[in-house]
Amino acid sequence: MSNFENDTSKLQLKQVRSQISSLEETLLLQRRRLEQAEKIIEQQKSFIDNFEQQRNKYRKLFNSANDAIFVVSLDRKSPGYGCFSDVNNVACKRLGYTRGELLQMSPLDLSTQNDISNNKSLTLRLMREGNATFETNLRHKNGTISPIEINAHRLTVNGKDLFMGIARDITNRRLTEQATRKSESLYRLLADNVHDVIWTTNGNFKPQYVSPSFFNLTGVSQDKAIRLIEQKILPTSPFPSDCRTNPFPFKGQSVHWESCIETTNNNILWIESIASQLPQHKDSDKFTGIIVVTRDITTRKKIVLELEAAKEDAFAASQAKSTFLANMSHEVRTPMNGVLGMLQLLTLTSLDSEQFKYIEAATTAGKSLLTIINDILDYSKIEAGKLQIKPELFHLRKMVRTLINSFETSVNSAAVTLRYEIEEDIPDSLKADQTRIRQILFNLVGNAIKFTERGEIILQIKKLKTKDTNKILLEGTIIDTGIGIPEGGAEKLFELFTQIQTNEQKKFQGTGLGLNIVRQLVNQMGGTVELQRNNKNGTTATFTVEVEILAQKASDTTNKSPAPILTSPNRRLSTLIVEDEHINQQILQAILSKLGHQSTLATNGEQALQLLESNHYDVILMDVQMPVLDGIETTRQIKKSTKFAAARHIPIIALTAYAMAGDQEKCLAAGMDGYLSKPVDIKALEAKLKALTSDKEQNV
């Protein structure tokens, strides 16, 4: 080893020690931030308590409503598609079924044979328009048929389509309408005694009669009722202004609308009005007016408005949580990326086997910490439905071997043995999302290690056939001799933030996210996962994932020495590094120097633009998140401003310390040509530089 190489190694080691010291300070800062996070969590708990109160309030309103209320699933992905997902007490009472019975039924089960086709078309209309009011018939458990009016609204809750229908028995109204057509005197007698308000107009839409119940509803006297209807209720109706001169456009149909009025005691009242055309004279086609039934829907409206408000609050809370997770992950990732970057550079220096082993162990530990951070981000993505499965070529045996080796420092070798077995006939080259399969294994093997203090842990991977000859199911089984799980507790462990509480398990800590994420991942990869309690002691975790077979023979070649990653560059590149973190600047400069390229530094986008005014560069490495001017806006100015026309075609590679859903799309939309996550892998950067610069040269 030359003196120069020795000095370089010592300098690198000194830098690592400096970075470790910096990391300790950062961790102290993070501890304080975690204390702040605990305060935020307390606030979140308060929010949850408030949400529970609101939910209980909704449930009370839901069950105290005078009308029957149904909630029906319209989500085709849901196993309960088309079935009732909730009903109130009035619905159960009016139909004669228990709540449990109704939750196993669909609206079609309650429909008469004549109404089934019409109800299906109404459901399609509801999906298309978002709300609908219609009349139909429902069959009681004892066989009797009741006509009802349903006011339905489509809702989206937790990403699932639902509709809420508020059903009112309209038997009395239909009888009233029939009686009205038979006898005006009988109609007047009935109208004066019903709870709903009944009023009529003449052919010019001038109110003529208002039932006495209008006073009970609004507190407005009979002589002022007509003026209130003219000024507040009729103007909100769907009747066109030229109805009095043109033929009535709603002949044979009921017309529904809602209005908001103020009572004499200054209360806000929501009312619903349902209008029908009055019978015409036998010897004339002249429009004679409308008859209207108006009722109080304040309770129903309050429920709908509160549901909408709750939906908006939940969305805002979800957005705030995602932003918080992204920011926190960036704060933790930045110093860790510095450590991993320096460790990566150390592997390029002259090291003996022992030093290389230590650096490899430190790198593995750092990557494990990043994996935990990724778990938190993945949960956020899964919750938002934005986690994507990205199949790629990978080598199964190498991936498993590397994973098992990463747990060496976690296993007490004197008391616990960790080993793996892979069936020989499983091809080594497969196509699937290697990152997600490794994440599944990391969580399940990590759990086994956490709860096993003595004995052994075995990872077995077998092959199961599928109908598709180009695919197989990989079955992974993790068997441990740990403390096991209580009887009946396996399924609970897959719930969010859940850990089985026993006296023996209180000493084990965790987030309660891992197994839930595992289940979500295997479901998206066409598989299943389950936990079983072993007969004697310990636990067996079994999962399956679908993978594609590639036309290659199985192999398990092993190369213990680090593979060379640097080659002589095709030409020396002049690169502009736009990065605000000092440690990342050092790492990028060192990597580019190792690759044989020159580099210039800019600590923010504004400095980068100033440098581009008077200098030319072959490639720009652009950090996304920076003070003063961030990477996205800087790229937009370079690509769109005439001031930087000469720099417009310089390839720009985005660098980011975290990867939330949509980050890559935002970078590409701004005009960036590539995307790399920190810590920057030397191989990946070298390949990206070659690809972008060769493409550029071919286009010149």
XYZ file of C-alpha atoms in Angstrom:
700
model
C 0.000 0.000 0.000
C 1.497 3.399 -0.998
C 1.791 6.270 1.473
C -0.676 8.226 -0.604
C -3.270 5.445 -0.456
C -2.618 4.998 3.274
C -3.081 8.719 3.882
C -6.245 8.699 1.800
C -7.652 5.794 3.797
C -6.818 7.503 7.077
C -8.430 10.684 5.830
C -11.542 8.774 4.855
C -11.675 7.029 8.234
C -11.220 10.355 9.940
C -14.112 11.740 7.930
C -16.267 8.757 8.928
C -15.457 9.348 12.594
C -16.360 12.995 12.094
C -19.598 11.973 10.439
C -20.399 9.538 13.252
C -19.876 12.364 15.737
C -22.112 14.559 13.606
C -24.675 11.768 13.491
C -24.654 11.531 17.287
C -25.401 15.243 17.464
C -28.099 14.772 14.844
C -29.605 11.887 16.808
C -29.692 14.129 19.900
C -31.505 16.707 17.805
C -33.846 14.015 16.509
C -34.558 12.922 20.089
C -35.734 16.448 20.786
C -37.765 16.400 17.627
C -39.242 13.085 18.668
C -40.307 14.750 21.894
C -42.008 17.356 19.745
C -43.490 14.533 17.695
C -44.884 13.018 20.897
C -46.665 16.289 21.526
C -48.028 16.126 17.988
C -49.138 12.543 18.645
C -50.962 13.761 21.753
C -52.680 16.319 19.559
C -53.537 13.544 17.113
C -54.961 11.491 19.978
C -57.087 14.495 20.915
C -58.193 14.693 17.286
C -59.083 10.992 17.349
C -61.058 11.461 20.578
C -62.888 14.362 18.970
C -63.484 12.232 15.891
C -64.928 9.469 18.094
C -67.247 12.006 19.698
C -68.341 13.203 16.267
C -68.858 9.605 15.165
C -70.945 8.865 18.262
C -72.906 12.038 17.578
C -73.460 10.893 13.993
C -74.570 7.453 15.215
C -77.027 9.071 17.625
C -78.445 11.270 14.860
C -78.402 8.281 12.528
C -80.546 6.170 14.858
C -82.777 9.010 16.100
C -83.874 10.077 12.616
C -87.564 9.718 11.842
C -86.849 8.175 8.451
C -85.271 4.859 7.574
C -81.631 5.325 6.521
C -79.657 2.803 4.474
C -75.957 2.857 3.480
C -75.113 0.620 0.496
C -71.656 -0.333 -0.850
C -71.063 0.572 -4.516
C -67.362 -0.356 -4.518
C -66.899 -3.236 -6.966
C -63.615 -4.153 -5.248
C -65.413 -4.640 -1.953
C -66.618 -8.151 -1.071
C -69.855 -6.504 0.072
C -70.571 -4.813 -3.276
C -74.242 -3.981 -3.624
C -75.077 -4.929 -0.029
C -76.193 -2.869 2.934
C -73.187 -1.719 4.984
C -75.275 0.119 7.608
C -78.931 0.674 8.536
C -80.586 2.646 11.321
C -83.105 1.431 13.885
C -86.089 2.853 11.985
C -85.177 0.804 8.898
C -85.055 -2.390 10.961
C -88.361 -1.608 12.648
C -90.216 -0.741 9.435
C -88.979 -3.783 7.515
C -89.207 -6.310 10.364
C -85.587 -7.481 10.055
C -82.759 -7.337 12.571
C -79.722 -5.219 11.736
C -77.613 -8.350 11.298
C -80.100 -9.793 8.803
C -80.193 -6.600 6.732
C -76.385 -6.373 6.579
C -76.409 -9.731 4.765
C -78.904 -8.459 2.167
C -78.957 -6.095 -0.806
C -81.673 -3.594 -1.853
C -82.733 -6.033 -4.575
C -83.651 -8.573 -1.866
C -86.284 -6.117 -0.613
C -87.589 -5.113 -4.059
C -90.694 -6.437 -5.727
C -90.289 -8.293 -9.021
C -91.685 -5.309 -10.942
C -89.241 -2.854 -9.343
C -85.949 -4.786 -9.761
C -85.177 -3.539 -13.284
C -86.100 0.052 -12.434
C -83.993 -0.019 -9.256
C -80.948 -1.237 -11.203
C -81.237 1.697 -13.631
C -81.653 4.094 -10.710
C -78.413 2.753 -9.189
C -76.572 3.490 -12.451
C -78.077 6.976 -12.472
C -76.903 7.512 -8.908
C -73.345 6.464 -9.841
C -73.447 8.877 -12.778
C -75.094 11.940 -11.218
C -74.128 11.601 -7.535
C -77.651 11.947 -6.127
C -81.162 10.858 -6.958
C -84.636 10.960 -5.495
C -87.062 8.282 -6.552
C -90.024 6.223 -5.473
C -90.149 2.449 -5.218
C -91.652 -0.373 -3.167
C -90.084 -2.440 -0.394
C -91.109 -5.865 0.827
C -91.566 -6.323 4.598
C -90.271 -9.525 6.216
C -93.907 -10.642 6.602
C -94.477 -10.176 2.858
C -96.383 -6.878 2.867
C -95.373 -4.224 0.329
C -94.770 -0.574 1.288
C -94.242 2.291 -1.170
C -91.341 4.549 -0.202
C -89.523 7.594 -1.430
C -85.727 7.435 -1.337
C -83.453 10.449 -1.345
C -80.029 9.000 -2.181
C -76.595 10.606 -2.191
C -73.350 9.048 -3.366
C -70.466 9.320 -0.899
C -66.800 8.323 -0.970
C -65.467 7.191 2.408
C -61.891 5.865 2.774
C -61.698 5.465 -0.990
C -64.876 3.352 -1.199
C -68.031 4.365 -3.070
C -71.215 4.259 -1.003
C -74.665 5.668 -1.292
C -76.798 6.781 1.599
C -80.506 6.492 1.054
C -83.040 8.152 3.339
C -86.320 6.314 2.870
C -89.716 7.616 3.831
C -92.900 5.615 3.720
C -95.165 7.408 1.206
C -98.227 5.244 1.606
C -100.133 8.111 3.207
C -99.053 10.523 0.480
C -100.237 8.229 -2.286
C -103.527 7.720 -0.529
C -103.778 11.464 -0.122
C -103.165 12.061 -3.833
C -105.801 9.472 -4.767
C -108.279 10.970 -2.373
C -107.558 14.449 -3.733
C -108.388 13.390 -7.281
C -111.696 11.866 -6.118
C -112.987 14.689 -4.013
C -111.824 18.239 -3.386
C -113.626 18.351 -0.071
C -112.055 15.109 1.105
C -108.668 16.403 -0.036
C -109.100 19.609 1.983
C -110.095 17.632 5.073
C -107.084 15.356 4.756
C -104.636 18.163 3.882
C -105.651 20.119 6.959
C -104.703 17.246 9.249
C -101.480 15.731 7.922
C -98.032 16.487 9.361
C -96.528 17.428 5.981
C -97.461 20.773 4.457
C -99.671 20.637 1.368
C -100.140 23.619 -0.885
C -101.393 24.297 -4.386
C -101.002 26.914 -7.127
C -103.149 28.017 -10.031
C -102.094 27.855 -13.683
C -99.955 30.994 -13.217
C -98.006 29.453 -10.296
C -99.742 31.755 -7.846
C -100.167 29.926 -4.471
C -103.829 29.363 -3.714
C -104.034 27.075 -0.717
C -101.632 26.253 2.148
C -102.468 23.641 4.765
C -102.498 24.693 8.456
C -99.474 22.493 9.163
C -97.355 25.196 7.521
C -97.778 27.211 10.710
C -96.594 24.245 12.798
C -93.554 23.930 10.566
C -92.491 27.582 10.252
C -94.501 29.608 12.768
C -95.740 31.751 9.853
C -99.408 32.645 9.935
C -101.776 31.577 7.176
C -102.011 35.047 5.596
C -98.183 35.341 5.284
C -97.603 31.757 4.160
C -98.445 32.462 0.500
C -95.934 35.335 0.356
C -93.195 33.114 1.896
C -93.867 30.385 -0.670
C -93.695 32.930 -3.512
C -90.481 34.566 -2.292
C -88.479 31.669 -0.778
C -89.750 28.281 -1.947
C -90.972 28.597 -5.546
C -87.872 30.558 -6.737
C -85.666 27.599 -5.721
C -87.760 25.094 -7.707
C -86.660 23.636 -11.068
C -89.711 25.045 -12.838
C -88.668 27.289 -15.759
C -89.768 30.906 -15.629
C -91.898 30.545 -18.772
C -94.021 27.686 -17.403
C -97.074 29.913 -17.291
C -97.015 30.445 -21.085
C -95.567 27.135 -22.303
C -96.931 23.617 -21.779
C -95.968 22.160 -18.394
C -92.624 20.338 -18.961
C -93.025 17.784 -16.134
C -96.336 16.229 -17.140
C -96.920 12.937 -15.335
C -93.789 13.328 -13.201
C -93.072 14.331 -9.634
C -90.719 17.272 -9.223
C -88.417 17.411 -6.171
C -86.392 20.291 -4.783
C -84.924 21.538 -1.531
C -85.109 24.996 0.052
C -83.669 26.712 3.094
C -85.965 29.068 5.013
C -85.927 30.882 8.343
C -88.661 30.304 10.925
C -90.234 33.038 13.047
C -87.940 32.093 15.956
C -84.876 32.597 13.677
C -84.120 28.887 13.259
C -82.794 27.658 9.910
C -85.094 25.044 8.403
C -84.318 22.759 5.474
C -87.414 21.607 3.628
C -88.084 19.300 0.715
C -90.938 19.947 -1.688
C -92.470 17.380 -4.039
C -94.782 18.741 -6.705
C -97.203 17.077 -9.104
C -99.479 18.526 -11.743
C -103.093 19.030 -10.714
C -105.684 17.113 -12.761
C -106.811 18.949 -15.878
C -110.437 19.710 -16.637
C -112.195 17.078 -18.709
C -112.894 19.433 -21.590
C -109.550 21.299 -21.603
C -105.811 20.653 -21.856
C -105.079 23.900 -20.029
C -102.499 23.716 -17.198
C -104.365 24.182 -13.904
C -101.482 24.310 -11.413
C -99.514 22.053 -9.097
C -100.032 20.357 -5.761
C -96.990 20.297 -3.491
C -96.085 18.319 -0.377
C -93.432 20.059 1.735
C -91.730 18.423 4.695
C -88.975 19.145 7.209
C -85.656 17.496 6.226
C -83.427 19.437 8.639
C -82.267 16.288 10.472
C -81.495 14.491 7.225
C -79.660 17.508 5.835
C -77.634 17.865 9.018
C -76.488 14.243 8.710
C -75.418 14.754 5.084
C -73.573 17.996 5.864
C -71.805 16.454 8.863
C -70.733 13.478 6.759
C -69.290 15.828 4.144
C -67.490 17.844 6.837
C -66.102 14.658 8.387
C -64.865 13.555 4.967
C -63.067 16.884 4.423
C -61.539 16.770 7.922
C -60.304 13.221 7.351
C -58.752 14.214 4.022
C -57.021 17.231 5.604
C -55.690 15.060 8.435
C -54.375 12.508 5.931
C -52.623 15.231 3.929
C -51.058 16.688 7.091
C -49.855 13.251 8.143
C -48.281 12.568 4.745
C -46.459 15.909 4.812
C -45.230 15.271 8.351
C -43.931 11.812 7.430
C -42.160 13.162 4.366
C -40.456 15.959 6.305
C -39.440 13.717 9.196
C -38.061 11.081 6.851
C -35.999 13.738 5.079
C -34.539 14.979 8.371
C -33.489 11.445 9.334
C -32.391 10.359 5.874
C -30.067 13.315 5.193
C -27.389 12.498 7.833
C -27.822 8.754 7.281
C -27.268 9.234 3.557
C -24.046 11.045 4.426
C -22.833 8.107 6.498
C -23.778 5.544 3.834
C -22.185 7.649 1.116
C -18.905 7.890 2.983
C -18.964 4.165 3.728
C -19.478 3.539 0.032
C -16.439 5.676 -0.770
C -14.392 3.811 1.833
C -15.011 0.544 -0.014
C -13.120 2.047 -2.963
C -9.974 2.501 -0.880
C -7.368 -0.090 0.064
C -8.910 -2.107 2.886
C -8.006 -5.410 4.434
C -10.695 -8.087 4.774
C -11.435 -7.199 8.407
C -11.904 -3.503 7.635
C -14.108 -4.340 4.664
C -16.247 -6.583 6.882
C -16.724 -3.794 9.433
C -17.677 -1.269 6.762
C -20.069 -3.774 5.190
C -21.725 -4.339 8.591
C -22.055 -0.577 9.182
C -23.559 -0.143 5.719
C -26.049 -2.947 6.358
C -27.083 -1.404 9.685
C -27.585 1.985 8.041
C -29.677 0.479 5.277
C -31.772 -1.322 7.886
C -32.530 2.018 9.533
C -33.573 3.406 6.164
C -35.793 0.346 5.751
C -37.645 1.244 8.959
C -38.175 4.769 7.649
C -39.400 3.293 4.366
C -41.897 1.142 6.314
C -43.448 4.282 7.733
C -43.604 5.876 4.291
C -44.959 2.668 2.745
C -47.772 2.583 5.298
C -48.652 6.133 4.284
C -48.594 5.140 0.601
C -50.666 2.011 1.212
C -53.218 4.013 3.170
C -53.487 6.473 0.295
C -53.627 3.662 -2.291
C -50.473 4.912 -4.020
C -47.988 2.103 -3.388
C -46.904 0.550 -6.691
C -45.454 -2.887 -7.415
C -42.522 -2.626 -9.862
C -41.365 -5.998 -11.288
C -37.679 -6.310 -12.209
C -35.099 -9.028 -12.839
C -33.437 -10.277 -9.645
C -31.432 -13.242 -8.355
C -33.315 -15.024 -5.594
C -30.419 -16.787 -3.882
C -28.197 -13.723 -3.816
C -31.029 -11.625 -2.399
C -31.816 -14.173 0.342
C -28.149 -14.695 1.209
C -27.570 -10.943 1.512
C -30.685 -10.600 3.655
C -29.656 -13.385 6.040
C -26.129 -11.969 6.306
C -27.566 -8.575 7.257
C -29.031 -10.158 10.411
C -25.693 -11.521 11.658
C -25.236 -8.748 14.214
C -28.860 -9.105 15.397
C -28.630 -12.810 16.219
C -26.991 -14.077 19.399
C -24.892 -16.730 17.686
C -24.251 -18.591 20.938
C -27.947 -19.163 21.590
C -29.754 -18.782 18.237
C -29.007 -20.322 14.844
C -30.288 -18.593 11.684
C -30.252 -20.542 8.415
C -32.124 -20.755 5.114
C -33.126 -23.452 2.605
C -34.154 -22.865 -1.033
C -35.519 -25.691 -3.200
C -33.015 -26.618 -5.900
C -35.539 -26.553 -8.768
C -36.446 -22.896 -8.186
C -34.855 -20.795 -10.960
C -32.422 -18.224 -9.620
C -33.360 -15.512 -12.121
C -36.897 -14.311 -11.515
C -38.963 -11.235 -12.301
C -40.903 -9.549 -9.509
C -40.621 -6.570 -7.184
C -37.395 -7.572 -5.413
C -37.591 -4.591 -3.041
C -41.036 -5.616 -1.781
C -40.133 -9.322 -1.464
C -37.044 -8.352 0.526
C -39.225 -6.073 2.657
C -41.619 -8.960 3.381
C -38.736 -11.250 4.347
C -37.027 -8.520 6.376
C -40.176 -7.960 8.458
C -40.970 -11.646 9.030
C -37.388 -12.769 9.747
C -36.840 -9.662 11.877
C -39.917 -10.522 13.953
C -38.664 -14.073 14.439
C -35.272 -12.799 15.651
C -36.906 -10.284 17.984
C -38.999 -12.919 19.767
C -36.461 -15.782 19.772
C -33.837 -15.828 22.521
C -32.638 -19.415 22.027
C -33.028 -22.239 19.534
C -33.151 -21.712 15.788
C -34.837 -19.758 13.011
C -35.267 -21.398 9.612
C -36.278 -19.657 6.376
C -37.583 -22.132 3.786
C -38.505 -21.133 0.232
C -40.469 -23.550 -1.960
C -42.139 -23.460 -5.351
C -45.889 -23.816 -5.932
C -47.353 -24.216 -9.415
C -49.922 -21.842 -10.923
C -52.234 -22.044 -13.934
C -49.895 -19.689 -15.809
C -46.887 -21.749 -16.961
C -44.743 -18.607 -17.062
C -45.301 -17.908 -13.374
C -44.879 -19.663 -10.035
C -45.890 -18.975 -6.479
C -42.948 -18.623 -4.123
C -43.880 -19.931 -0.688
C -41.744 -18.595 2.137
C -41.921 -20.180 5.589
C -40.180 -18.738 8.657
C -40.106 -21.156 11.609
C -38.796 -20.006 14.988
C -38.527 -21.430 18.515
C -39.420 -18.164 20.215
C -42.107 -17.246 22.730
C -44.928 -17.848 20.250
C -48.289 -16.093 20.160
C -51.352 -16.531 22.388
C -54.143 -18.720 21.056
C -56.443 -16.711 18.806
C -54.011 -13.791 18.622
C -52.493 -14.407 15.168
C -55.075 -12.493 13.148
C -55.010 -9.503 15.511
C -51.300 -9.021 14.842
C -52.090 -8.018 11.243
C -54.145 -5.047 12.448
C -52.565 -1.591 12.441
C -50.483 -0.612 15.490
C -51.376 -3.903 17.172
C -49.118 -5.995 19.396
C -50.181 -8.933 21.534
C -49.798 -7.925 25.180
C -48.548 -10.636 27.527
C -46.269 -10.471 30.540
C -43.463 -12.082 28.547
C -43.874 -9.800 25.544
C -43.915 -6.452 27.341
C -40.131 -6.196 26.984
C -40.369 -6.293 23.181
C -40.976 -3.014 21.384
C -42.174 -2.202 17.892
C -44.336 0.100 15.777
C -47.104 -2.408 15.060
C -46.870 -1.546 11.334
C -44.707 -4.363 9.958
C -47.193 -7.230 9.681
C -49.946 -4.988 8.332
C -47.576 -3.766 5.614
C -46.583 -7.386 4.866
C -50.228 -8.377 4.359
C -50.860 -5.391 2.086
C -47.764 -6.194 0.018
C -48.474 -9.911 -0.455
C -52.076 -9.106 -1.400
C -50.842 -6.751 -4.115
C -48.407 -9.425 -5.327
C -51.117 -12.079 -5.699
C -50.370 -13.977 -2.498
C -51.383 -14.539 1.110
C -49.758 -14.487 4.551
C -50.650 -16.152 7.839
C -49.212 -16.865 11.285
C -49.570 -20.155 13.162
C -48.734 -21.105 16.709
C -46.396 -24.115 16.842
C -47.385 -27.147 18.918
C -44.509 -26.892 21.397
C -43.231 -23.353 21.185
C -42.501 -20.697 18.623
C -44.326 -19.395 15.572
C -44.539 -20.289 11.881
C -45.110 -17.471 9.381
C -46.050 -18.495 5.834
C -46.499 -16.236 2.803
C -46.814 -16.618 -0.959
C -46.029 -14.176 -3.773
C -46.413 -14.564 -7.523
C -43.217 -14.260 -9.617
C -42.412 -14.624 -13.308
C -40.003 -17.337 -14.507
C -37.206 -16.271 -16.847
C -35.525 -18.625 -19.308
C -32.344 -19.085 -17.285
C -30.913 -21.971 -15.317
C -30.778 -21.856 -11.561
C -27.410 -20.827 -10.217
C -25.936 -19.789 -6.954
C -22.636 -18.298 -7.918
C -20.942 -16.422 -5.152
C -18.304 -13.723 -5.402
C -17.010 -12.828 -1.977
C -14.809 -9.940 -3.165
C -16.449 -6.629 -4.012
C -17.170 -6.290 -7.732
C -15.374 -3.485 -9.559
C -17.734 -0.597 -10.115
C -15.534 2.015 -11.767
C -14.502 2.035 -15.395
C -12.621 4.589 -17.384
C -15.040 7.255 -18.584
C -15.618 7.685 -22.303
C -14.677 11.338 -21.799
C -14.112 13.727 -18.918
C -17.397 15.452 -18.042
C -17.863 18.891 -16.538
C -20.644 18.546 -13.955
C -22.551 21.115 -11.904
C -23.571 19.843 -8.440
C -26.555 21.768 -7.023
C -26.787 20.585 -3.394
C -27.216 22.458 -0.088
C -25.959 19.749 2.314
C -22.174 19.936 2.826
C -21.727 16.193 3.417
C -23.638 15.362 0.225
C -21.456 17.842 -1.680
C -18.344 16.022 -0.460
C -19.733 12.619 -1.400
C -20.824 13.669 -4.890
C -17.515 15.405 -5.585
C -15.584 12.342 -4.425
C -17.705 9.974 -6.540
C -17.345 12.137 -9.650
C -13.606 12.407 -9.042
C -13.372 8.595 -8.794
C -15.271 8.378 -12.072
C -12.789 10.804 -13.671
C -15.083 13.847 -13.978
C -14.761 17.502 -12.949
C -17.357 19.167 -10.693
C -18.492 22.647 -9.657
C -20.627 23.355 -6.574
C -23.765 25.467 -6.127
C -25.560 25.440 -2.762
C -28.998 26.358 -4.139
C -30.889 26.924 -7.348
C -30.180 30.647 -7.448
C -26.410 30.076 -7.422
C -26.807 27.417 -10.111
C -28.599 29.866 -12.414
C -25.832 32.436 -11.882
C -23.156 29.866 -12.804
C -25.081 28.800 -15.921
C -25.090 32.375 -17.227
C -21.329 32.296 -17.810
C -20.308 28.608 -17.794
C -21.069 25.459 -19.756
C -21.582 22.039 -18.165
C -22.141 18.588 -19.609
C -24.451 17.375 -16.807
C -26.296 18.930 -13.835
C -26.919 16.955 -10.614
C -29.914 18.751 -9.046
C -31.070 18.295 -5.437
C -34.869 18.554 -5.276
C -35.311 20.068 -1.805
C -33.181 23.200 -1.217
C -33.540 26.641 0.381
C -33.831 29.887 -1.633
C -34.797 28.123 -4.896
C -35.622 24.407 -5.013
C -34.659 21.946 -7.717
C -38.074 21.774 -9.393
C -38.353 25.544 -9.920
C -34.689 25.838 -10.923
C -35.202 23.195 -13.623
C -38.335 24.950 -14.913
C -36.389 28.196 -15.334
C -33.516 26.449 -17.119
C -35.855 24.635 -19.521
C -38.290 27.488 -20.246
C -36.476 30.824 -19.842
C -34.889 32.303 -22.974
C -32.114 33.569 -20.698
C -30.828 29.990 -20.392
C -31.365 28.889 -23.992
C -27.778 27.624 -24.218
C -28.249 25.443 -21.111
C -31.688 24.142 -22.059
C -30.369 20.860 -23.478
C -27.988 20.016 -20.608
C -29.132 16.710 -19.003
C -30.427 17.247 -15.441
C -30.444 14.360 -12.936
C -32.727 14.814 -9.911
C -31.404 13.846 -6.461
C -33.750 13.396 -3.500
C -33.373 12.106 0.045
C -36.882 10.680 0.139
C -39.331 9.285 -2.380
C -42.986 9.989 -1.733
C -45.657 9.026 -4.286
C -45.491 11.383 -7.281
C -41.946 12.713 -6.668
C -40.489 11.147 -9.804
C -43.415 12.355 -11.913
C -42.961 15.935 -10.624
C -39.260 15.876 -11.495
C -39.861 14.581 -15.016
C -42.741 17.017 -15.553
C -40.427 19.917 -14.633
C -38.035 18.834 -17.394
C -35.492 16.696 -15.544
C -33.951 13.861 -17.537
C -33.243 11.327 -14.782
C -33.921 10.533 -11.152
C -31.714 9.041 -8.391
C -32.506 8.501 -4.716
C -29.956 9.237 -2.003
C -27.637 7.750 -0.924
C -26.418 7.860 -4.519
C -25.134 4.480 -5.685
C -21.902 4.848 -7.657
C -22.926 2.209 -10.205
C -26.307 3.853 -10.743
C -24.785 7.320 -11.168
C -22.126 6.024 -13.568
C -24.760 4.266 -15.672
C -27.026 7.328 -15.671
C -24.181 9.641 -16.742
C -23.195 7.311 -19.574
C -26.786 6.903 -20.752
C -27.622 10.615 -20.737
C -24.358 11.843 -22.237
C -24.354 9.165 -24.962
C -27.955 10.045 -25.872
C -26.974 13.703 -26.005
C -23.994 13.002 -28.274
C -26.143 10.925 -30.634
C -28.668 13.758 -30.913
C -26.034 16.390 -31.678
